Amino acid sequence: MDIPYVRGRVASQAHVALPEGTVEEEYARNGFFGRYAHLYREHAPVAWTRIEGPLRPRLFALGEVAIGDYLASRATLLANRDCRIHIAAIAEPMPYLFRNADGDELLFVHAGAGRLETDFGGLAYEAGDYLVIPRGTLYRLVPSSATRVLVVETTGELGVPDRGMLGQHALFDPAVLRVPSPDERSQLAPGQGSCRPHEWQVVIQRQRALTSVYYPHCPLDVVGWKGTLAVWQLRVRDIRPVSSDRYHLPPSAHTTFTAPNVAICTFAPRPLENGDPAALKVPFYHSNIDFDEVLFYHAGEFFSRGGISPGMLTFHPQGIHHGPQPRAVERTGAARRTEEVAVMIDTRNPLDVCPPATAFEIASYWQSWQPKEQP
Ligand SMILES: [Fe+2]
């Protein structure tokens, strides 16, 4: 363990009992794992008056995404070489099967219910479910009600992080994961969409180009499978987050999935730090030296943000600070717990904002830390 340098007025325990009249910034490498310094400032580093240039916190209201064809209407919001983040909304069963050859897909069901049909069989889904679809798997969505999904496409393989000293049953027991069974056959009928009669269509994405392959039989024809690679499902309500009564844990304590250069965390309902009135309940300020940070708000009231409602997505790029807004700090003073459900995607490499995202942008978000001008 490295013994830290200490200069000036500091809190001896991070995130607890800050020096009078200060806010805390965590300045750290490698997410919250590397070398660090806590900077105790007289002013919040987000209290800017103006920003000139392209770098700024961004907010997108994705509730406006139009319902349509799963692939044609799927809007790409943010992308880099490791991951692409999309939003999609469909109400009708997909008339074709889809196979992504570019990457694994993590679907987070924001709204709706239905059935996912895959090579491995079917799974019923509902709002608050994660569906993990490995690269190369054939699937389609069969909604029973209008379905909105956040899609995270990763170039590398999606997996679950090691829980270290928490033990292998922390956060969720692997036994709660569901995998499909091929008992119930797909109801996909021939001759739909661009098919001729008695044809079934498979759409394959390779290097982001789409190719259609047609078959004289339904390609979801697996009658049995065995192995360690499959589609799987995790329900947010099966996640049992860790918390501390006296210490604000870093977001990394809530990591649910990892892929190369990508970490995906779930903020689930949990108690706040009630055991010590001097312990921070809201996150400290930080500027993500080594990661871009995306947060999708699914349900509940978001304790670290004011003016945010379900279906919104924030993007906090490397190099410019973020942290709790004044309204959130006031609100959490007396709060005992948070009922929020949110999905965070952290990327090692910078993300580009893609053109479809700008249609959903709330441009005034960068002003939302100013007490008088919150959106
Ligand atoms: Fe953050």
PDB file of N, CA and C in Angstrom, residues 2 10 14 60 79 106 137 159 171 198 202 224 238 243 247-248 315:
ATOM      1  N   ASP A   2       0.585   2.181  -0.888  1.00  0.00           N
ATOM      2  CA  ASP A   2       1.327   3.436  -0.904  1.00  0.00           C
ATOM      3  C   ASP A   2       0.748   4.386   0.144  1.00  0.00           C
ATOM      4  N   VAL A  10      -7.482  18.521   4.450  1.00  0.00           N
ATOM      5  CA  VAL A  10      -8.024  17.341   3.757  1.00  0.00           C
ATOM      6  C   VAL A  10      -8.975  16.593   4.691  1.00  0.00           C
ATOM      7  N   ALA A  14     -11.448   9.402   2.759  1.00  0.00           N
ATOM      8  CA  ALA A  14     -12.105   9.883   1.543  1.00  0.00           C
ATOM      9  C   ALA A  14     -13.614   9.808   1.690  1.00  0.00           C
ATOM     10  N   PHE A  60     -29.433  13.223 -23.521  1.00  0.00           N
ATOM     11  CA  PHE A  60     -30.309  12.824 -24.621  1.00  0.00           C
ATOM     12  C   PHE A  60     -31.595  12.231 -24.042  1.00  0.00           C
ATOM     13  N   ALA A  79     -20.371   5.760 -30.210  1.00  0.00           N
ATOM     14  CA  ALA A  79     -19.611   4.633 -30.749  1.00  0.00           C
ATOM     15  C   ALA A  79     -18.116   4.877 -30.652  1.00  0.00           C
ATOM     16  N   LEU A 106     -25.595  -6.654 -25.801  1.00  0.00           N
ATOM     17  CA  LEU A 106     -26.280  -6.631 -24.506  1.00  0.00           C
ATOM     18  C   LEU A 106     -27.531  -5.794 -24.712  1.00  0.00           C
ATOM     19  N   THR A 137     -24.996 -15.227 -32.889  1.00  0.00           N
ATOM     20  CA  THR A 137     -26.243 -15.917 -32.538  1.00  0.00           C
ATOM     21  C   THR A 137     -27.397 -15.333 -33.335  1.00  0.00           C
ATOM     22  N   GLY A 159     -18.595 -10.477 -20.527  1.00  0.00           N
ATOM     23  CA  GLY A 159     -18.527 -11.442 -19.441  1.00  0.00           C
ATOM     24  C   GLY A 159     -18.899 -10.784 -18.135  1.00  0.00           C
ATOM     25  N   LEU A 171     -23.592  -9.807  -5.378  1.00  0.00           N
ATOM     26  CA  LEU A 171     -24.296  -9.051  -6.425  1.00  0.00           C
ATOM     27  C   LEU A 171     -25.422  -9.878  -7.052  1.00  0.00           C
ATOM     28  N   HIS A 198     -42.803 -19.296 -48.688  1.00  0.00           N
ATOM     29  CA  HIS A 198     -42.027 -20.460 -48.233  1.00  0.00           C
ATOM     30  C   HIS A 198     -40.539 -20.152 -48.044  1.00  0.00           C
ATOM     31  N   VAL A 202     -32.762 -14.327 -43.059  1.00  0.00           N
ATOM     32  CA  VAL A 202     -31.759 -14.078 -42.024  1.00  0.00           C
ATOM     33  C   VAL A 202     -30.974 -12.834 -42.439  1.00  0.00           C
ATOM     34  N   GLY A 224     -31.723 -29.254 -29.553  1.00  0.00           N
ATOM     35  CA  GLY A 224     -31.023 -29.451 -28.288  1.00  0.00           C
ATOM     36  C   GLY A 224     -29.674 -28.773 -28.368  1.00  0.00           C
ATOM     37  N   ASP A 238     -32.898  -9.220  -9.666  1.00  0.00           N
ATOM     38  CA  ASP A 238     -32.092 -10.287  -9.058  1.00  0.00           C
ATOM     39  C   ASP A 238     -30.711  -9.800  -8.621  1.00  0.00           C
ATOM     40  N   SER A 243     -23.499  -2.294  -0.410  1.00  0.00           N
ATOM     41  CA  SER A 243     -23.555  -0.912   0.056  1.00  0.00           C
ATOM     42  C   SER A 243     -22.812  -0.832   1.375  1.00  0.00           C
ATOM     43  N   TYR A 247     -19.795   4.696   4.124  1.00  0.00           N
ATOM     44  CA  TYR A 247     -18.795   5.052   3.119  1.00  0.00           C
ATOM     45  C   TYR A 247     -19.425   4.960   1.737  1.00  0.00           C
ATOM     46  N   HIS A 248     -19.255   5.990   0.919  1.00  0.00           N
ATOM     47  CA  HIS A 248     -19.807   5.986  -0.434  1.00  0.00           C
ATOM     48  C   HIS A 248     -18.918   5.144  -1.348  1.00  0.00           C
ATOM     49  N   PHE A 315     -24.050  11.635 -21.201  1.00  0.00           N
ATOM     50  CA  PHE A 315     -22.713  11.293 -21.694  1.00  0.00           C
ATOM     51  C   PHE A 315     -21.740  12.286 -21.081  1.00  0.00           C
TER      52      PHE A 315
END
